[in-house]
């Protein structure tokens, strides 16, 4: 039995009669478009809907979620892998009992681990399915190998784009690179766009229409639209004060937009859930495929 098959068998065993978490991967073609802000505000809105939420910060080298979360983690995923910490040990609990896990560089290193280590990690990661209803993975920006590995592993990708021409171009480049990845499956992956920093609601729809036109023509990739988050002075103020707008001012127009997007995603609960063990198996299993 090869290692990929071994991992699949572990996951099947772990998932028997187990509730699986719904995993959203938030990404963008370039930095500075509000990706991390989107991730944490959606987490708050999901929490308001009664969901248990954990954010995995997979943006290596940066601490955007950590700063906005207002909590410094004592441990990260490396401590689970190399220091024998449990899954519950490495979760930092922040406002509204939203969990936060710092990825560190541990996830990239997982591809080089032995079978015994992988068994241990997959079994621990499956525990997240019992802790959270929703896991939000905040990736780095751009089309690095690390980012693409997360996107390939995800069943639901939330692509944050702004009206800036460079953001649109980079979003298309990201989708193009994703489609060309040898392990990407368009049948089992949903890509949904969020238009950020728009002046008017229709600007977001127009932005999606333009991007979808070239995606449909050249990539033939299923690509849907979730909605728009307006340019909001209150949001900018909240970012400076390091408080998520959805907590600081729930009635702000950007907060209401995040609320609408979260509700729309929850209306799509029929989506097949992979769970966290299956999510990571796509990453660590790549060397055996």
PDB file of C-alpha atoms in Angstrom:
ATOM      1  CA  UNK A   1       0.000   0.000   0.000  1.00  0.00           C
ATOM      2  CA  UNK A   2       1.493   3.389  -0.960  1.00  0.00           C
ATOM      3  CA  UNK A   3       1.436   6.368   1.392  1.00  0.00           C
ATOM      4  CA  UNK A   4      -1.382   8.180  -0.432  1.00  0.00           C
ATOM      5  CA  UNK A   5      -3.631   5.137  -0.092  1.00  0.00           C
ATOM      6  CA  UNK A   6      -2.622   4.802   3.541  1.00  0.00           C
ATOM      7  CA  UNK A   7      -3.658   8.414   4.212  1.00  0.00           C
ATOM      8  CA  UNK A   8      -7.013   7.901   2.519  1.00  0.00           C
ATOM      9  CA  UNK A   9      -7.688   4.877   4.705  1.00  0.00           C
ATOM     10  CA  UNK A  10      -6.849   6.833   7.857  1.00  0.00           C
ATOM     11  CA  UNK A  11      -9.216   9.608   6.844  1.00  0.00           C
ATOM     12  CA  UNK A  12     -12.043   7.195   6.044  1.00  0.00           C
ATOM     13  CA  UNK A  13     -11.630   5.640   9.472  1.00  0.00           C
ATOM     14  CA  UNK A  14     -11.555   9.035  11.187  1.00  0.00           C
ATOM     15  CA  UNK A  15     -14.623  10.271   9.320  1.00  0.00           C
ATOM     16  CA  UNK A  16     -16.917   7.352  10.157  1.00  0.00           C
ATOM     17  CA  UNK A  17     -19.965   8.793  11.954  1.00  0.00           C
ATOM     18  CA  UNK A  18     -18.075  12.061  12.453  1.00  0.00           C
ATOM     19  CA  UNK A  19     -19.424  15.532  11.773  1.00  0.00           C
ATOM     20  CA  UNK A  20     -17.123  17.284   9.323  1.00  0.00           C
ATOM     21  CA  UNK A  21     -16.203  20.956   9.425  1.00  0.00           C
ATOM     22  CA  UNK A  22     -16.893  23.126   6.441  1.00  0.00           C
ATOM     23  CA  UNK A  23     -13.595  24.584   5.188  1.00  0.00           C
ATOM     24  CA  UNK A  24     -13.371  27.938   3.399  1.00  0.00           C
ATOM     25  CA  UNK A  25     -10.047  29.065   1.934  1.00  0.00           C
ATOM     26  CA  UNK A  26      -9.802  32.840   1.544  1.00  0.00           C
ATOM     27  CA  UNK A  27      -7.277  34.029  -1.035  1.00  0.00           C
ATOM     28  CA  UNK A  28      -6.386  36.839  -3.436  1.00  0.00           C
ATOM     29  CA  UNK A  29      -4.255  37.397  -6.494  1.00  0.00           C
ATOM     30  CA  UNK A  30      -2.293  40.206  -4.831  1.00  0.00           C
ATOM     31  CA  UNK A  31      -1.683  41.631  -1.403  1.00  0.00           C
ATOM     32  CA  UNK A  32      -3.435  44.624   0.100  1.00  0.00           C
ATOM     33  CA  UNK A  33      -6.950  43.863  -1.150  1.00  0.00           C
ATOM     34  CA  UNK A  34      -8.473  43.075   2.254  1.00  0.00           C
ATOM     35  CA  UNK A  35      -8.155  39.285   2.259  1.00  0.00           C
ATOM     36  CA  UNK A  36      -7.390  38.844   5.967  1.00  0.00           C
ATOM     37  CA  UNK A  37      -9.955  41.467   6.899  1.00  0.00           C
ATOM     38  CA  UNK A  38     -12.520  39.476   4.932  1.00  0.00           C
ATOM     39  CA  UNK A  39     -11.527  36.243   6.671  1.00  0.00           C
ATOM     40  CA  UNK A  40     -11.888  37.589  10.198  1.00  0.00           C
ATOM     41  CA  UNK A  41     -15.120  39.504   9.556  1.00  0.00           C
ATOM     42  CA  UNK A  42     -16.727  36.454   7.967  1.00  0.00           C
ATOM     43  CA  UNK A  43     -15.630  34.460  11.014  1.00  0.00           C
ATOM     44  CA  UNK A  44     -17.447  36.949  13.255  1.00  0.00           C
ATOM     45  CA  UNK A  45     -20.582  36.832  11.119  1.00  0.00           C
ATOM     46  CA  UNK A  46     -20.576  33.016  11.134  1.00  0.00           C
ATOM     47  CA  UNK A  47     -20.212  33.144  14.914  1.00  0.00           C
ATOM     48  CA  UNK A  48     -23.237  35.447  15.131  1.00  0.00           C
ATOM     49  CA  UNK A  49     -25.155  32.780  13.205  1.00  0.00           C
ATOM     50  CA  UNK A  50     -24.350  30.334  15.979  1.00  0.00           C
ATOM     51  CA  UNK A  51     -21.478  28.522  14.253  1.00  0.00           C
ATOM     52  CA  UNK A  52     -18.292  27.457  16.028  1.00  0.00           C
ATOM     53  CA  UNK A  53     -15.424  28.970  14.026  1.00  0.00           C
ATOM     54  CA  UNK A  54     -11.659  28.539  13.864  1.00  0.00           C
ATOM     55  CA  UNK A  55      -9.290  30.574  11.686  1.00  0.00           C
ATOM     56  CA  UNK A  56      -6.075  28.980  10.419  1.00  0.00           C
ATOM     57  CA  UNK A  57      -3.547  31.660   9.519  1.00  0.00           C
ATOM     58  CA  UNK A  58      -1.591  30.155   6.637  1.00  0.00           C
ATOM     59  CA  UNK A  59      -0.111  33.473   5.485  1.00  0.00           C
ATOM     60  CA  UNK A  60       3.480  32.582   6.342  1.00  0.00           C
ATOM     61  CA  UNK A  61       5.732  35.390   7.528  1.00  0.00           C
ATOM     62  CA  UNK A  62       2.865  37.801   8.236  1.00  0.00           C
ATOM     63  CA  UNK A  63       0.643  38.193  11.289  1.00  0.00           C
ATOM     64  CA  UNK A  64      -2.373  39.997   9.866  1.00  0.00           C
ATOM     65  CA  UNK A  65      -4.954  37.778  11.542  1.00  0.00           C
ATOM     66  CA  UNK A  66      -2.997  37.762  14.776  1.00  0.00           C
ATOM     67  CA  UNK A  67      -2.887  41.571  14.869  1.00  0.00           C
ATOM     68  CA  UNK A  68      -6.558  42.007  14.018  1.00  0.00           C
ATOM     69  CA  UNK A  69      -7.469  39.215  16.408  1.00  0.00           C
ATOM     70  CA  UNK A  70      -5.751  40.985  19.271  1.00  0.00           C
ATOM     71  CA  UNK A  71      -4.261  37.751  20.583  1.00  0.00           C
ATOM     72  CA  UNK A  72      -0.679  36.497  20.485  1.00  0.00           C
ATOM     73  CA  UNK A  73      -0.597  32.691  20.119  1.00  0.00           C
ATOM     74  CA  UNK A  74       1.677  30.740  22.441  1.00  0.00           C
ATOM     75  CA  UNK A  75       1.892  27.839  20.000  1.00  0.00           C
ATOM     76  CA  UNK A  76       1.516  27.128  16.303  1.00  0.00           C
ATOM     77  CA  UNK A  77       1.142  24.125  14.033  1.00  0.00           C
ATOM     78  CA  UNK A  78       4.850  23.339  14.343  1.00  0.00           C
ATOM     79  CA  UNK A  79       4.291  22.603  18.033  1.00  0.00           C
ATOM     80  CA  UNK A  80       1.644  20.031  17.105  1.00  0.00           C
ATOM     81  CA  UNK A  81       4.006  18.409  14.624  1.00  0.00           C
ATOM     82  CA  UNK A  82       7.318  18.543  16.469  1.00  0.00           C
ATOM     83  CA  UNK A  83       6.612  19.276  20.165  1.00  0.00           C
ATOM     84  CA  UNK A  84       3.794  16.837  20.884  1.00  0.00           C
ATOM     85  CA  UNK A  85       1.204  19.507  21.635  1.00  0.00           C
ATOM     86  CA  UNK A  86      -2.443  18.588  21.151  1.00  0.00           C
ATOM     87  CA  UNK A  87      -4.799  20.336  18.759  1.00  0.00           C
ATOM     88  CA  UNK A  88      -6.525  22.073  21.660  1.00  0.00           C
ATOM     89  CA  UNK A  89      -3.128  23.242  22.980  1.00  0.00           C
ATOM     90  CA  UNK A  90      -2.362  25.231  19.828  1.00  0.00           C
ATOM     91  CA  UNK A  91      -5.730  26.989  19.519  1.00  0.00           C
ATOM     92  CA  UNK A  92      -5.804  30.575  20.805  1.00  0.00           C
ATOM     93  CA  UNK A  93      -9.286  31.744  21.738  1.00  0.00           C
ATOM     94  CA  UNK A  94     -10.136  35.330  20.869  1.00  0.00           C
ATOM     95  CA  UNK A  95     -13.173  37.597  20.836  1.00  0.00           C
ATOM     96  CA  UNK A  96     -16.569  35.862  20.655  1.00  0.00           C
ATOM     97  CA  UNK A  97     -14.824  32.528  21.328  1.00  0.00           C
ATOM     98  CA  UNK A  98     -13.433  32.384  17.802  1.00  0.00           C
ATOM     99  CA  UNK A  99     -10.456  30.059  17.668  1.00  0.00           C
ATOM    100  CA  UNK A 100      -7.183  30.958  15.971  1.00  0.00           C
ATOM    101  CA  UNK A 101      -4.321  28.704  14.868  1.00  0.00           C
ATOM    102  CA  UNK A 102      -1.017  30.095  13.676  1.00  0.00           C
ATOM    103  CA  UNK A 103       0.279  27.954  10.836  1.00  0.00           C
ATOM    104  CA  UNK A 104       3.899  29.011  11.063  1.00  0.00           C
ATOM    105  CA  UNK A 105       6.066  27.129   8.590  1.00  0.00           C
ATOM    106  CA  UNK A 106       4.839  23.787   9.873  1.00  0.00           C
ATOM    107  CA  UNK A 107       2.350  23.069   7.106  1.00  0.00           C
ATOM    108  CA  UNK A 108       4.962  23.260   4.361  1.00  0.00           C
ATOM    109  CA  UNK A 109       7.194  20.882   6.322  1.00  0.00           C
ATOM    110  CA  UNK A 110       4.446  18.292   6.585  1.00  0.00           C
ATOM    111  CA  UNK A 111       5.217  16.885   3.136  1.00  0.00           C
ATOM    112  CA  UNK A 112       8.551  15.555   4.413  1.00  0.00           C
ATOM    113  CA  UNK A 113       7.263  13.725   7.478  1.00  0.00           C
ATOM    114  CA  UNK A 114       7.297   9.988   8.073  1.00  0.00           C
ATOM    115  CA  UNK A 115       4.176   7.834   7.918  1.00  0.00           C
ATOM    116  CA  UNK A 116       3.952   7.647  11.716  1.00  0.00           C
ATOM    117  CA  UNK A 117       4.099  11.422  11.996  1.00  0.00           C
ATOM    118  CA  UNK A 118       1.438  11.789   9.312  1.00  0.00           C
ATOM    119  CA  UNK A 119      -0.825   9.333  11.118  1.00  0.00           C
ATOM    120  CA  UNK A 120      -0.473  11.346  14.306  1.00  0.00           C
ATOM    121  CA  UNK A 121      -1.127  14.692  12.600  1.00  0.00           C
ATOM    122  CA  UNK A 122      -4.111  13.543  10.549  1.00  0.00           C
ATOM    123  CA  UNK A 123      -5.717  12.076  13.658  1.00  0.00           C
ATOM    124  CA  UNK A 124      -5.156  15.354  15.528  1.00  0.00           C
ATOM    125  CA  UNK A 125      -6.408  17.487  12.651  1.00  0.00           C
ATOM    126  CA  UNK A 126      -9.584  15.458  12.508  1.00  0.00           C
ATOM    127  CA  UNK A 127     -10.272  16.695  16.040  1.00  0.00           C
ATOM    128  CA  UNK A 128     -10.955  20.140  14.544  1.00  0.00           C
ATOM    129  CA  UNK A 129     -14.115  18.667  13.063  1.00  0.00           C
ATOM    130  CA  UNK A 130     -15.387  18.081  16.590  1.00  0.00           C
ATOM    131  CA  UNK A 131     -14.363  21.560  17.757  1.00  0.00           C
ATOM    132  CA  UNK A 132     -15.549  23.734  14.857  1.00  0.00           C
ATOM    133  CA  UNK A 133     -18.431  23.903  12.418  1.00  0.00           C
ATOM    134  CA  UNK A 134     -16.401  26.137  10.125  1.00  0.00           C
ATOM    135  CA  UNK A 135     -12.647  26.480   9.536  1.00  0.00           C
ATOM    136  CA  UNK A 136     -11.444  29.531   7.601  1.00  0.00           C
ATOM    137  CA  UNK A 137      -7.985  29.186   6.056  1.00  0.00           C
ATOM    138  CA  UNK A 138      -6.364  32.558   5.334  1.00  0.00           C
ATOM    139  CA  UNK A 139      -3.701  31.979   2.675  1.00  0.00           C
ATOM    140  CA  UNK A 140      -0.921  34.219   1.498  1.00  0.00           C
ATOM    141  CA  UNK A 141      -1.549  36.396  -1.536  1.00  0.00           C
ATOM    142  CA  UNK A 142      -0.384  35.560  -5.044  1.00  0.00           C
ATOM    143  CA  UNK A 143       0.415  32.333  -6.849  1.00  0.00           C
ATOM    144  CA  UNK A 144       3.242  30.797  -4.836  1.00  0.00           C
ATOM    145  CA  UNK A 145       3.455  27.003  -4.606  1.00  0.00           C
ATOM    146  CA  UNK A 146       2.353  27.135  -0.958  1.00  0.00           C
ATOM    147  CA  UNK A 147      -0.784  29.133  -1.791  1.00  0.00           C
ATOM    148  CA  UNK A 148      -1.702  26.826  -4.672  1.00  0.00           C
ATOM    149  CA  UNK A 149      -1.346  23.763  -2.433  1.00  0.00           C
ATOM    150  CA  UNK A 150      -3.951  25.199  -0.057  1.00  0.00           C
ATOM    151  CA  UNK A 151      -6.296  26.086  -2.896  1.00  0.00           C
ATOM    152  CA  UNK A 152      -6.033  22.636  -4.487  1.00  0.00           C
ATOM    153  CA  UNK A 153      -6.893  21.099  -1.110  1.00  0.00           C
ATOM    154  CA  UNK A 154      -9.948  23.297  -0.624  1.00  0.00           C
ATOM    155  CA  UNK A 155     -13.491  22.513  -1.685  1.00  0.00           C
ATOM    156  CA  UNK A 156     -14.609  26.134  -1.348  1.00  0.00           C
ATOM    157  CA  UNK A 157     -12.370  29.021  -2.384  1.00  0.00           C
ATOM    158  CA  UNK A 158     -13.322  32.629  -1.643  1.00  0.00           C
ATOM    159  CA  UNK A 159     -11.425  34.927  -4.006  1.00  0.00           C
ATOM    160  CA  UNK A 160     -11.202  38.567  -2.830  1.00  0.00           C
ATOM    161  CA  UNK A 161     -10.846  41.075  -5.671  1.00  0.00           C
ATOM    162  CA  UNK A 162     -10.984  44.875  -5.871  1.00  0.00           C
ATOM    163  CA  UNK A 163     -11.799  47.136  -8.852  1.00  0.00           C
ATOM    164  CA  UNK A 164      -8.099  47.953  -9.296  1.00  0.00           C
ATOM    165  CA  UNK A 165      -6.943  46.691 -12.718  1.00  0.00           C
ATOM    166  CA  UNK A 166      -3.931  44.967 -11.143  1.00  0.00           C
ATOM    167  CA  UNK A 167      -6.205  43.102  -8.726  1.00  0.00           C
ATOM    168  CA  UNK A 168      -8.363  41.842 -11.592  1.00  0.00           C
ATOM    169  CA  UNK A 169      -5.326  40.785 -13.620  1.00  0.00           C
ATOM    170  CA  UNK A 170      -3.736  39.012 -10.672  1.00  0.00           C
ATOM    171  CA  UNK A 171      -7.010  37.277  -9.793  1.00  0.00           C
ATOM    172  CA  UNK A 172      -7.192  35.890 -13.329  1.00  0.00           C
ATOM    173  CA  UNK A 173      -3.546  34.772 -13.131  1.00  0.00           C
ATOM    174  CA  UNK A 174      -4.276  32.971  -9.865  1.00  0.00           C
ATOM    175  CA  UNK A 175      -7.252  31.123 -11.346  1.00  0.00           C
ATOM    176  CA  UNK A 176      -5.205  30.233 -14.417  1.00  0.00           C
ATOM    177  CA  UNK A 177      -2.399  28.802 -12.264  1.00  0.00           C
ATOM    178  CA  UNK A 178      -4.938  26.907 -10.167  1.00  0.00           C
ATOM    179  CA  UNK A 179      -6.565  25.349 -13.218  1.00  0.00           C
ATOM    180  CA  UNK A 180      -3.175  24.204 -14.524  1.00  0.00           C
ATOM    181  CA  UNK A 181      -2.243  22.532 -11.243  1.00  0.00           C
ATOM    182  CA  UNK A 182      -2.051  18.761 -11.877  1.00  0.00           C
ATOM    183  CA  UNK A 183      -4.155  17.897  -8.822  1.00  0.00           C
ATOM    184  CA  UNK A 184      -6.857  20.554  -9.168  1.00  0.00           C
ATOM    185  CA  UNK A 185     -10.380  19.204  -9.664  1.00  0.00           C
ATOM    186  CA  UNK A 186     -12.961  21.640 -10.997  1.00  0.00           C
ATOM    187  CA  UNK A 187     -15.695  19.087 -10.271  1.00  0.00           C
ATOM    188  CA  UNK A 188     -15.023  19.085  -6.529  1.00  0.00           C
ATOM    189  CA  UNK A 189     -14.045  22.742  -6.083  1.00  0.00           C
ATOM    190  CA  UNK A 190     -16.221  25.836  -5.933  1.00  0.00           C
ATOM    191  CA  UNK A 191     -14.620  29.231  -6.564  1.00  0.00           C
ATOM    192  CA  UNK A 192     -16.631  32.213  -5.352  1.00  0.00           C
ATOM    193  CA  UNK A 193     -15.688  35.861  -5.786  1.00  0.00           C
ATOM    194  CA  UNK A 194     -16.099  38.672  -3.255  1.00  0.00           C
ATOM    195  CA  UNK A 195     -15.732  42.196  -4.631  1.00  0.00           C
ATOM    196  CA  UNK A 196     -14.084  44.431  -2.030  1.00  0.00           C
ATOM    197  CA  UNK A 197     -13.864  48.245  -1.751  1.00  0.00           C
ATOM    198  CA  UNK A 198     -16.495  49.030  -4.333  1.00  0.00           C
ATOM    199  CA  UNK A 199     -18.211  52.426  -4.519  1.00  0.00           C
ATOM    200  CA  UNK A 200     -21.611  51.042  -5.498  1.00  0.00           C
ATOM    201  CA  UNK A 201     -23.213  47.597  -5.349  1.00  0.00           C
ATOM    202  CA  UNK A 202     -23.457  47.381  -9.124  1.00  0.00           C
ATOM    203  CA  UNK A 203     -19.710  48.004  -9.386  1.00  0.00           C
ATOM    204  CA  UNK A 204     -19.126  44.654  -7.704  1.00  0.00           C
ATOM    205  CA  UNK A 205     -21.445  42.869 -10.127  1.00  0.00           C
ATOM    206  CA  UNK A 206     -19.750  44.565 -13.084  1.00  0.00           C
ATOM    207  CA  UNK A 207     -16.351  43.554 -11.733  1.00  0.00           C
ATOM    208  CA  UNK A 208     -17.476  39.932 -11.531  1.00  0.00           C
ATOM    209  CA  UNK A 209     -19.023  40.065 -15.016  1.00  0.00           C
ATOM    210  CA  UNK A 210     -15.754  41.298 -16.538  1.00  0.00           C
ATOM    211  CA  UNK A 211     -13.628  38.700 -14.789  1.00  0.00           C
ATOM    212  CA  UNK A 212     -16.089  35.890 -15.401  1.00  0.00           C
ATOM    213  CA  UNK A 213     -16.217  36.702 -19.108  1.00  0.00           C
ATOM    214  CA  UNK A 214     -12.519  35.907 -19.566  1.00  0.00           C
ATOM    215  CA  UNK A 215     -12.639  33.026 -17.080  1.00  0.00           C
ATOM    216  CA  UNK A 216     -15.526  31.406 -18.944  1.00  0.00           C
ATOM    217  CA  UNK A 217     -13.896  31.964 -22.321  1.00  0.00           C
ATOM    218  CA  UNK A 218     -10.328  30.913 -21.616  1.00  0.00           C
ATOM    219  CA  UNK A 219     -10.419  28.807 -18.447  1.00  0.00           C
ATOM    220  CA  UNK A 220     -13.918  27.289 -18.497  1.00  0.00           C
ATOM    221  CA  UNK A 221     -13.806  27.239 -14.708  1.00  0.00           C
ATOM    222  CA  UNK A 222     -16.998  27.319 -12.608  1.00  0.00           C
ATOM    223  CA  UNK A 223     -16.912  30.747 -10.997  1.00  0.00           C
ATOM    224  CA  UNK A 224     -19.716  32.381  -9.005  1.00  0.00           C
ATOM    225  CA  UNK A 225     -20.358  35.723  -7.317  1.00  0.00           C
ATOM    226  CA  UNK A 226     -21.066  36.126  -3.600  1.00  0.00           C
ATOM    227  CA  UNK A 227     -21.455  39.884  -3.282  1.00  0.00           C
ATOM    228  CA  UNK A 228     -19.650  43.151  -2.635  1.00  0.00           C
ATOM    229  CA  UNK A 229     -18.177  44.930   0.371  1.00  0.00           C
ATOM    230  CA  UNK A 230     -18.368  48.715  -0.073  1.00  0.00           C
ATOM    231  CA  UNK A 231     -15.614  51.235   0.505  1.00  0.00           C
ATOM    232  CA  UNK A 232     -16.285  52.285   4.082  1.00  0.00           C
ATOM    233  CA  UNK A 233     -14.579  54.952   6.198  1.00  0.00           C
ATOM    234  CA  UNK A 234     -15.783  53.117   9.310  1.00  0.00           C
ATOM    235  CA  UNK A 235     -13.975  49.974   8.190  1.00  0.00           C
ATOM    236  CA  UNK A 236     -10.743  51.902   7.587  1.00  0.00           C
ATOM    237  CA  UNK A 237     -11.031  53.374  11.077  1.00  0.00           C
ATOM    238  CA  UNK A 238     -11.603  49.937  12.590  1.00  0.00           C
ATOM    239  CA  UNK A 239      -8.528  48.534  10.808  1.00  0.00           C
ATOM    240  CA  UNK A 240      -6.367  51.310  12.244  1.00  0.00           C
ATOM    241  CA  UNK A 241      -7.752  50.583  15.706  1.00  0.00           C
ATOM    242  CA  UNK A 242      -7.161  46.848  15.171  1.00  0.00           C
ATOM    243  CA  UNK A 243     -10.781  45.949  15.843  1.00  0.00           C
ATOM    244  CA  UNK A 244     -12.860  44.053  13.249  1.00  0.00           C
ATOM    245  CA  UNK A 245     -15.620  46.273  11.864  1.00  0.00           C
ATOM    246  CA  UNK A 246     -18.214  43.541  12.441  1.00  0.00           C
ATOM    247  CA  UNK A 247     -17.563  43.894  16.171  1.00  0.00           C
ATOM    248  CA  UNK A 248     -16.875  47.606  16.416  1.00  0.00           C
ATOM    249  CA  UNK A 249     -19.837  48.784  14.355  1.00  0.00           C
ATOM    250  CA  UNK A 250     -22.307  46.021  13.403  1.00  0.00           C
ATOM    251  CA  UNK A 251     -24.522  48.526  11.579  1.00  0.00           C
ATOM    252  CA  UNK A 252     -21.752  49.877   9.321  1.00  0.00           C
ATOM    253  CA  UNK A 253     -22.369  49.274   5.639  1.00  0.00           C
ATOM    254  CA  UNK A 254     -19.322  46.999   5.372  1.00  0.00           C
ATOM    255  CA  UNK A 255     -20.489  44.961   8.386  1.00  0.00           C
ATOM    256  CA  UNK A 256     -23.892  44.506   6.775  1.00  0.00           C
ATOM    257  CA  UNK A 257     -22.186  43.362   3.573  1.00  0.00           C
ATOM    258  CA  UNK A 258     -20.166  40.717   5.445  1.00  0.00           C
ATOM    259  CA  UNK A 259     -23.365  39.663   7.208  1.00  0.00           C
ATOM    260  CA  UNK A 260     -25.106  39.198   3.866  1.00  0.00           C
ATOM    261  CA  UNK A 261     -22.213  37.188   2.388  1.00  0.00           C
ATOM    262  CA  UNK A 262     -22.020  34.917   5.444  1.00  0.00           C
ATOM    263  CA  UNK A 263     -25.773  34.295   5.320  1.00  0.00           C
ATOM    264  CA  UNK A 264     -25.554  33.467   1.620  1.00  0.00           C
ATOM    265  CA  UNK A 265     -22.784  30.942   2.276  1.00  0.00           C
ATOM    266  CA  UNK A 266     -24.821  29.322   5.037  1.00  0.00           C
ATOM    267  CA  UNK A 267     -27.708  28.948   2.605  1.00  0.00           C
ATOM    268  CA  UNK A 268     -25.405  26.670   0.598  1.00  0.00           C
ATOM    269  CA  UNK A 269     -25.060  24.093   3.386  1.00  0.00           C
ATOM    270  CA  UNK A 270     -25.717  21.288   0.910  1.00  0.00           C
ATOM    271  CA  UNK A 271     -22.079  21.626  -0.166  1.00  0.00           C
ATOM    272  CA  UNK A 272     -20.192  18.387   0.498  1.00  0.00           C
ATOM    273  CA  UNK A 273     -17.917  18.886   3.492  1.00  0.00           C
ATOM    274  CA  UNK A 274     -14.393  17.504   3.340  1.00  0.00           C
ATOM    275  CA  UNK A 275     -13.307  18.071   6.912  1.00  0.00           C
ATOM    276  CA  UNK A 276      -9.849  19.115   8.049  1.00  0.00           C
ATOM    277  CA  UNK A 277      -8.185  15.698   7.829  1.00  0.00           C
ATOM    278  CA  UNK A 278      -9.112  15.400   4.149  1.00  0.00           C
ATOM    279  CA  UNK A 279      -8.038  19.010   3.563  1.00  0.00           C
ATOM    280  CA  UNK A 280      -4.520  18.344   4.812  1.00  0.00           C
ATOM    281  CA  UNK A 281      -4.283  14.953   3.155  1.00  0.00           C
ATOM    282  CA  UNK A 282      -4.287  16.767  -0.204  1.00  0.00           C
ATOM    283  CA  UNK A 283      -1.244  18.729   0.939  1.00  0.00           C
ATOM    284  CA  UNK A 284       0.812  16.018   2.638  1.00  0.00           C
ATOM    285  CA  UNK A 285      -0.138  13.362   0.106  1.00  0.00           C
ATOM    286  CA  UNK A 286       1.245  15.224  -2.901  1.00  0.00           C
ATOM    287  CA  UNK A 287       4.655  13.569  -2.733  1.00  0.00           C
ATOM    288  CA  UNK A 288       3.089  10.138  -3.169  1.00  0.00           C
ATOM    289  CA  UNK A 289       0.905  10.986  -6.154  1.00  0.00           C
TER     290      UNK A 289
END
